[in-house]
Amino acid sequence: MAIDTSPGALPVRAPLAPVPGEPVLDVVIPVFNEEKDLGPCVRRLHEHLTRTFPYPFRITIADNASTDRTPEVAAWLAASVAGVRSTRLEEKGRGRALRTVWGDSEAPVLAYMDVDLSTDLNALLPLVAPLISGHSDLAIGTRLAPSSRVVRGAKREFISRAYNLLLRSSLSARFSDAQCGFKAIRREVAERLLPLVEDSGWFFDTELLVLAERAGLRIHEVPVDWVDDPDSTVHIARTAAEDLKGVWRVGRALAVGALPLDRLARPFGDDPRDRTALPGVPRGLARQLLGFCVVGVLSTLLYLLLYSAARTVAGPQLANAAALLLSAVANTAANRRLTFGVRGRDRAVRHQAQGLVVFAIGLALTSGSLAALAAAGGRPPHSTELAVLVTANLAATVLRFLLFRAWVFPERRATPAHTKDTLR
């Protein structure tokens, strides 16, 4: 079984081993001025967990700088109900509360839910079970699955669906419901992921999920039954504006590779695809070939468009060099991320420099083909030039893939387990 030894990489996902007397689950309830609903919420949740959850648990009340009697109610619940504790934050923000409590908790599974308990509690065990079993890294409740049953007004329904459509179109998000207040995460994932999340308010959920998904972590979705709280104090317009700013910030960071998502890499574990490869059979070759071909087709189209545009103002050799240079930079960047799975800025400049060396080889092949065509005599038509360039590029493409795989983006060899033990 291959072992990922890259700095900061997550360990192989495995089932949790409960420690006697220690909570397996810590459910956080962020509150702000909820003196009326807090008591009934905590007692109902505590009764449900006592009756249905097979492991020790804890309920943590995170008071976000309430100005009413919420702190007193929270303290009374912590003193009178077993397994309940409270903490006070002097600043508002759901994300700030979750980051603080999750960061201090020793429970291996961390969850949170809204104080109004809009989500049916029967979904709680299905939410955390994949995390306990080692199947998933995060879990979310979704109100937008076909089997979910939701009662809420048309305005909130429209806003929710429009927001998730925005995430799909702008950040390529594949999860279905970013803002449902019903989520869970494994502690070792939270320890690595939370430092990368900047938002401390309502966008915290979305940012957490987008970064986890981009890092290749597994997100489990649970269809929920959900009833809207008519007394919700969420300011929709202000929240929407903050969310749009967050989408722009995260999208820009992802576009420039500013986030070290490779720190969140997690090996497949016992997946057959991750076992030691057979002698003479390179691992991941089929996937890399497919990615390289897709990138190659797109970059070839870009190259031909650039060449045709440059050919109107320059000779064939200058137009070829300019078009090939621009498309080569884009090709190296796309193959770096999509074909060979390299994330972040680490060694990005070196990879582009090596890509330019590969570009020079392609330039020699294509320029030589144009020179040979010119030597044949006459002024060939533009279509003939393109046909010769496509043929030369096919030869250059094969060489480019071999050089990319063996030199620019070589596979990092896993350190054998016995070697790791020796170094300890």
Short mmCIF file of C-alpha atoms in Angstrom, two decimals, residues 28-376:
data_model
loop_
_atom_site.label_atom_id
_atom_site.label_comp_id
_atom_site.label_asym_id
_atom_site.label_seq_id
_atom_site.Cartn_x
_atom_site.Cartn_y
_atom_site.Cartn_z
CA VAL A 28 -21.58 22.98 18.72
CA ILE A 29 -24.58 25.32 18.87
CA PRO A 30 -23.58 28.91 17.97
CA VAL A 31 -26.02 31.41 19.52
CA PHE A 32 -26.62 35.14 19.62
CA ASN A 33 -29.45 36.49 21.79
CA GLU A 34 -31.31 33.17 21.97
CA GLU A 35 -32.44 33.20 25.61
CA LYS A 36 -35.88 31.80 24.74
CA ASP A 37 -34.92 29.00 22.33
CA LEU A 38 -31.62 27.87 23.85
CA GLY A 39 -32.99 25.82 26.76
CA PRO A 40 -35.60 23.81 24.77
CA CYS A 41 -33.07 23.27 21.97
CA VAL A 42 -30.33 21.87 24.20
CA ARG A 43 -32.69 19.64 26.20
CA ARG A 44 -34.27 18.24 23.03
CA LEU A 45 -30.89 17.59 21.40
CA HIS A 46 -29.51 16.02 24.59
CA GLU A 47 -32.51 13.70 24.89
CA HIS A 48 -32.19 12.65 21.24
CA LEU A 49 -28.47 11.90 21.50
CA THR A 50 -28.93 10.00 24.76
CA ARG A 51 -31.55 7.84 23.12
CA THR A 52 -30.00 7.25 19.68
CA PHE A 53 -26.25 7.92 19.68
CA PRO A 54 -24.19 4.83 20.60
CA TYR A 55 -21.06 6.70 21.76
CA PRO A 56 -20.26 9.36 24.39
CA PHE A 57 -21.05 12.88 23.21
CA ARG A 58 -20.84 16.51 24.23
CA ILE A 59 -22.95 19.57 23.44
CA THR A 60 -21.08 22.89 23.40
CA ILE A 61 -22.96 26.21 23.48
CA ALA A 62 -20.91 28.93 21.75
CA ASP A 63 -22.27 32.32 22.78
CA ASN A 64 -21.40 34.99 20.17
CA ALA A 65 -21.34 38.13 22.34
CA SER A 66 -25.05 37.96 23.26
CA THR A 67 -26.50 41.03 24.97
CA ASP A 68 -29.55 39.36 26.55
CA ARG A 69 -29.73 36.55 29.13
CA THR A 70 -28.27 33.93 26.79
CA PRO A 71 -24.97 33.65 28.77
CA GLU A 72 -26.90 32.96 32.00
CA VAL A 73 -29.09 30.34 30.34
CA ALA A 74 -26.01 28.68 28.79
CA ALA A 75 -24.23 28.59 32.15
CA TRP A 76 -27.29 27.08 33.85
CA LEU A 77 -27.57 24.37 31.17
CA ALA A 78 -23.86 23.54 31.49
CA ALA A 79 -24.25 23.18 35.25
CA SER A 80 -27.47 21.16 35.23
CA VAL A 81 -27.29 18.92 32.14
CA ALA A 82 -24.60 16.23 31.90
CA GLY A 83 -22.40 16.48 28.82
CA VAL A 84 -23.19 20.15 28.16
CA ARG A 85 -20.64 22.94 28.35
CA SER A 86 -20.69 26.62 27.35
CA THR A 87 -18.12 29.09 26.11
CA ARG A 88 -18.34 32.85 25.65
CA LEU A 89 -16.90 34.82 22.71
CA GLU A 90 -16.69 38.59 22.83
CA GLU A 91 -17.12 38.98 19.07
CA LYS A 92 -19.95 37.88 16.78
CA GLY A 93 -19.57 35.47 13.88
CA ARG A 94 -20.64 31.89 13.34
CA GLY A 95 -17.33 31.04 11.67
CA ARG A 96 -15.39 32.54 14.56
CA ALA A 97 -17.39 30.46 17.06
CA LEU A 98 -16.88 27.22 15.16
CA ARG A 99 -13.17 27.84 14.60
CA THR A 100 -12.70 28.54 18.32
CA VAL A 101 -14.67 25.60 19.70
CA TRP A 102 -13.58 23.07 17.08
CA GLY A 103 -9.97 24.14 17.56
CA ASP A 104 -10.16 23.48 21.33
CA SER A 105 -12.16 20.26 21.21
CA GLU A 106 -10.54 16.85 21.68
CA ALA A 107 -13.50 14.95 20.18
CA PRO A 108 -12.59 13.12 16.92
CA VAL A 109 -15.87 14.19 15.23
CA LEU A 110 -16.98 17.83 15.34
CA ALA A 111 -20.43 19.00 14.28
CA TYR A 112 -22.66 22.03 14.51
CA MET A 113 -26.33 22.87 14.08
CA ASP A 114 -28.49 25.95 14.34
CA VAL A 115 -30.25 26.66 17.61
CA ASP A 116 -33.69 26.64 16.00
CA LEU A 117 -33.28 22.90 15.18
CA SER A 118 -34.85 23.45 11.77
CA THR A 119 -33.25 20.18 10.66
CA ASP A 120 -34.90 16.94 11.76
CA LEU A 121 -32.59 15.35 14.34
CA ASN A 122 -33.08 11.90 12.79
CA ALA A 123 -30.47 12.99 10.23
CA LEU A 124 -27.78 13.49 12.88
CA LEU A 125 -26.59 9.88 13.13
CA PRO A 126 -26.48 9.45 9.30
CA LEU A 127 -24.51 12.71 9.19
CA VAL A 128 -21.69 11.62 11.50
CA ALA A 129 -21.66 7.86 10.78
CA PRO A 130 -19.48 8.15 7.60
CA LEU A 131 -16.95 10.18 9.60
CA ILE A 132 -16.82 7.65 12.43
CA SER A 133 -16.46 4.75 10.00
CA GLY A 134 -13.61 6.44 8.13
CA HIS A 135 -15.52 6.72 4.86
CA SER A 136 -15.64 10.53 4.59
CA ASP A 137 -13.84 13.66 5.77
CA LEU A 138 -16.77 16.06 6.03
CA ALA A 139 -20.56 15.65 6.02
CA ILE A 140 -23.31 18.16 5.29
CA GLY A 141 -27.06 18.19 5.38
CA THR A 142 -28.71 19.19 2.12
CA ARG A 143 -32.15 20.69 1.64
CA LEU A 144 -31.84 20.54 -2.15
CA ALA A 145 -31.70 16.77 -2.68
CA PRO A 146 -34.74 15.23 -4.41
CA SER A 147 -35.58 13.21 -1.29
CA SER A 148 -35.31 16.17 1.11
CA ARG A 149 -38.54 17.54 2.54
CA VAL A 150 -38.43 21.30 3.06
CA VAL A 151 -41.00 23.78 4.34
CA ARG A 152 -40.04 27.41 3.68
CA GLY A 153 -41.14 30.49 1.79
CA ALA A 154 -40.56 31.11 -1.91
CA LYS A 155 -38.13 33.96 -1.20
CA ARG A 156 -35.71 31.86 0.86
CA GLU A 157 -36.07 28.94 -1.55
CA PHE A 158 -35.10 31.17 -4.48
CA ILE A 159 -32.15 32.73 -2.64
CA SER A 160 -30.81 29.33 -1.56
CA ARG A 161 -30.99 27.81 -5.03
CA ALA A 162 -29.58 30.93 -6.70
CA TYR A 163 -26.65 31.00 -4.29
CA ASN A 164 -25.77 27.36 -4.87
CA LEU A 165 -26.08 27.88 -8.63
CA LEU A 166 -23.64 30.78 -8.29
CA LEU A 167 -21.17 28.52 -6.46
CA ARG A 168 -21.43 25.89 -9.18
CA SER A 169 -20.86 28.38 -11.99
CA SER A 170 -18.14 30.51 -10.37
CA LEU A 171 -16.22 28.10 -8.10
CA SER A 172 -17.13 24.80 -9.81
CA ALA A 173 -18.63 23.55 -6.53
CA ARG A 174 -20.22 20.10 -6.71
CA PHE A 175 -21.84 19.97 -3.26
CA SER A 176 -25.51 20.85 -3.35
CA ASP A 177 -26.21 23.00 -0.25
CA ALA A 178 -23.55 25.27 1.22
CA GLN A 179 -25.56 27.11 3.88
CA CYS A 180 -27.59 24.41 5.60
CA GLY A 181 -26.77 24.76 9.31
CA PHE A 182 -26.06 21.08 9.79
CA LYS A 183 -22.47 19.93 9.21
CA ALA A 184 -19.74 17.71 10.65
CA ILE A 185 -16.01 17.23 10.14
CA ARG A 186 -13.29 14.89 11.39
CA ARG A 187 -10.94 16.61 13.84
CA GLU A 188 -7.70 15.87 11.97
CA VAL A 189 -9.23 17.44 8.86
CA ALA A 190 -10.39 20.49 10.81
CA GLU A 191 -6.88 20.97 12.23
CA ARG A 192 -5.42 21.27 8.71
CA LEU A 193 -8.34 22.98 6.99
CA LEU A 194 -9.43 25.69 9.46
CA PRO A 195 -6.17 27.71 9.25
CA LEU A 196 -6.84 28.15 5.51
CA VAL A 197 -10.38 29.53 6.03
CA GLU A 198 -10.37 33.31 6.38
CA ASP A 199 -14.05 34.12 6.87
CA SER A 200 -15.47 34.35 10.39
CA GLY A 201 -19.13 34.92 9.50
CA TRP A 202 -21.77 33.22 7.38
CA PHE A 203 -19.46 32.54 4.42
CA PHE A 204 -17.34 30.30 6.67
CA ASP A 205 -19.35 27.20 5.64
CA THR A 206 -18.96 27.85 1.94
CA GLU A 207 -15.25 28.56 2.12
CA LEU A 208 -14.66 25.45 4.22
CA LEU A 209 -16.48 23.24 1.71
CA VAL A 210 -14.91 24.77 -1.41
CA LEU A 211 -11.37 24.33 -0.06
CA ALA A 212 -12.10 20.79 1.10
CA GLU A 213 -13.54 19.84 -2.29
CA ARG A 214 -10.66 21.43 -4.22
CA ALA A 215 -8.21 19.52 -2.02
CA GLY A 216 -9.86 16.23 -2.97
CA LEU A 217 -11.41 15.52 0.43
CA ARG A 218 -14.59 13.44 0.53
CA ILE A 219 -17.81 15.28 1.40
CA HIS A 220 -20.81 13.15 2.36
CA GLU A 221 -24.29 14.63 1.80
CA VAL A 222 -27.37 13.69 3.82
CA PRO A 223 -30.85 14.67 2.57
CA VAL A 224 -32.68 16.34 5.46
CA ASP A 225 -36.18 17.32 6.44
CA TRP A 226 -36.10 21.02 7.20
CA VAL A 227 -38.68 23.53 8.43
CA ASP A 228 -37.92 27.23 8.07
CA ASP A 229 -37.74 29.32 11.24
CA PRO A 230 -40.00 32.36 10.70
CA ASP A 231 -38.27 34.21 13.56
CA SER A 232 -34.78 33.92 12.08
CA THR A 233 -32.69 37.05 12.66
CA VAL A 234 -30.41 36.54 9.63
CA HIS A 235 -30.10 39.74 7.60
CA ILE A 236 -30.49 38.39 4.07
CA ALA A 237 -29.21 41.40 2.08
CA ARG A 238 -26.11 41.91 4.25
CA THR A 239 -25.35 38.18 4.27
CA ALA A 240 -25.71 37.98 0.47
CA ALA A 241 -23.28 40.89 -0.01
CA GLU A 242 -20.71 39.28 2.30
CA ASP A 243 -21.11 35.95 0.51
CA LEU A 244 -20.48 37.56 -2.89
CA LYS A 245 -17.31 39.18 -1.57
CA GLY A 246 -16.23 35.80 -0.22
CA VAL A 247 -16.90 34.09 -3.56
CA TRP A 248 -14.72 36.67 -5.31
CA ARG A 249 -11.91 36.36 -2.76
CA VAL A 250 -11.82 32.55 -2.79
CA GLY A 251 -12.16 32.38 -6.58
CA ARG A 252 -9.23 34.76 -7.04
CA ALA A 253 -7.07 32.80 -4.57
CA LEU A 254 -7.82 29.54 -6.35
CA ALA A 255 -7.14 31.07 -9.76
CA VAL A 256 -3.64 32.24 -8.81
CA GLY A 257 -2.80 29.12 -6.77
CA ALA A 258 -2.41 31.07 -3.52
CA LEU A 259 -3.84 28.32 -1.32
CA PRO A 260 -1.56 25.41 -0.26
CA LEU A 261 -4.23 22.77 -0.79
CA ASP A 262 -1.56 20.09 -1.27
CA ARG A 263 -1.23 20.11 2.54
CA LEU A 264 -4.66 18.49 2.66
CA ALA A 265 -3.76 15.60 0.36
CA ARG A 266 -5.02 12.30 1.66
CA PRO A 267 -3.88 8.94 0.25
CA PHE A 268 -6.43 6.42 -0.98
CA GLY A 269 -5.45 3.98 1.77
CA ASP A 270 -6.46 0.45 0.85
CA ASP A 271 -8.07 1.42 -2.45
CA PRO A 272 -6.84 -1.01 -5.16
CA ARG A 273 -5.85 1.97 -7.30
CA ASP A 274 -3.30 3.00 -4.70
CA ARG A 275 -1.57 -0.33 -4.22
CA THR A 276 1.94 -0.94 -5.45
CA ALA A 277 1.99 -0.87 -9.23
CA LEU A 278 2.93 -3.91 -11.26
CA PRO A 279 6.50 -3.94 -12.61
CA GLY A 280 6.71 -2.04 -15.87
CA VAL A 281 3.22 -0.50 -15.54
CA PRO A 282 3.43 3.21 -14.65
CA ARG A 283 0.83 4.32 -12.09
CA GLY A 284 -1.73 6.87 -13.24
CA LEU A 285 -0.64 6.69 -16.88
CA ALA A 286 -4.16 6.30 -18.33
CA ARG A 287 -5.54 9.24 -16.32
CA GLN A 288 -2.56 11.41 -17.22
CA LEU A 289 -2.85 10.55 -20.90
CA LEU A 290 -6.52 11.50 -20.90
CA GLY A 291 -5.85 14.80 -19.14
CA PHE A 292 -2.90 15.55 -21.41
CA CYS A 293 -4.98 14.88 -24.53
CA VAL A 294 -7.77 17.19 -23.38
CA VAL A 295 -5.32 19.96 -22.53
CA GLY A 296 -3.46 19.28 -25.77
CA VAL A 297 -6.56 19.66 -27.95
CA LEU A 298 -7.51 22.93 -26.25
CA SER A 299 -3.99 24.36 -26.40
CA THR A 300 -3.65 23.33 -30.07
CA LEU A 301 -6.85 25.22 -30.89
CA LEU A 302 -5.50 28.21 -28.97
CA TYR A 303 -2.19 27.93 -30.84
CA LEU A 304 -3.88 27.84 -34.25
CA LEU A 305 -6.07 30.83 -33.38
CA LEU A 306 -3.06 32.81 -32.18
CA TYR A 307 -1.03 31.82 -35.25
CA SER A 308 -3.82 32.84 -37.61
CA ALA A 309 -4.17 36.18 -35.84
CA ALA A 310 -0.42 36.86 -35.80
CA ARG A 311 -0.03 35.75 -39.42
CA THR A 312 -2.01 38.78 -40.56
CA VAL A 313 0.68 41.15 -39.29
CA ALA A 314 3.87 39.03 -39.30
CA GLY A 315 5.72 36.37 -41.24
CA PRO A 316 5.17 32.64 -40.63
CA GLN A 317 8.25 32.12 -38.41
CA LEU A 318 7.54 35.08 -36.09
CA ALA A 319 3.83 34.25 -35.94
CA ASN A 320 4.65 30.63 -35.13
CA ALA A 321 7.09 31.58 -32.36
CA ALA A 322 4.68 34.03 -30.72
CA ALA A 323 1.69 31.69 -30.90
CA LEU A 324 3.68 28.72 -29.65
CA LEU A 325 5.17 30.68 -26.73
CA LEU A 326 1.80 31.92 -25.45
CA SER A 327 0.08 28.58 -25.88
CA ALA A 328 3.05 26.77 -24.26
CA VAL A 329 2.76 28.85 -21.06
CA ALA A 330 -0.96 28.09 -20.88
CA ASN A 331 -0.32 24.42 -21.72
CA THR A 332 2.27 24.02 -18.94
CA ALA A 333 0.00 25.67 -16.36
CA ALA A 334 -3.00 23.52 -17.36
CA ASN A 335 -1.03 20.27 -17.40
CA ARG A 336 0.57 21.15 -14.06
CA ARG A 337 -2.83 21.41 -12.40
CA LEU A 338 -5.12 19.10 -14.36
CA THR A 339 -2.89 16.33 -15.73
CA PHE A 340 -0.26 15.92 -13.03
CA GLY A 341 -2.24 17.24 -10.05
CA VAL A 342 0.31 19.79 -8.83
CA ARG A 343 -1.34 22.47 -6.65
CA GLY A 344 -0.12 25.69 -5.06
CA ARG A 345 2.77 27.94 -6.03
CA ASP A 346 5.58 25.62 -4.98
CA ARG A 347 8.06 25.22 -7.88
CA ALA A 348 5.63 26.92 -10.28
CA VAL A 349 8.37 29.14 -11.76
CA ARG A 350 10.69 26.16 -12.17
CA HIS A 351 7.95 24.19 -13.91
CA GLN A 352 7.32 27.07 -16.33
CA ALA A 353 11.06 27.35 -17.04
CA GLN A 354 11.25 23.63 -17.79
CA GLY A 355 8.12 23.99 -19.90
CA LEU A 356 9.87 26.66 -21.96
CA VAL A 357 12.69 24.22 -22.66
CA VAL A 358 10.10 21.77 -23.90
CA PHE A 359 8.58 24.66 -25.88
CA ALA A 360 11.94 25.26 -27.56
CA ILE A 361 11.97 21.68 -28.80
CA GLY A 362 8.46 22.10 -30.19
CA LEU A 363 9.52 25.39 -31.76
CA ALA A 364 12.43 23.68 -33.49
CA LEU A 365 10.12 21.01 -34.93
CA THR A 366 7.45 23.43 -36.15
CA SER A 367 9.92 26.05 -37.42
CA GLY A 368 11.84 23.36 -39.25
CA SER A 369 8.62 22.17 -40.87
CA LEU A 370 7.79 25.70 -42.02
CA ALA A 371 11.32 26.15 -43.34
CA ALA A 372 11.07 22.88 -45.27
CA LEU A 373 7.73 23.98 -46.69
CA ALA A 374 9.21 27.30 -47.82
CA ALA A 375 12.19 25.52 -49.36
CA ALA A 376 9.80 23.46 -51.47
#
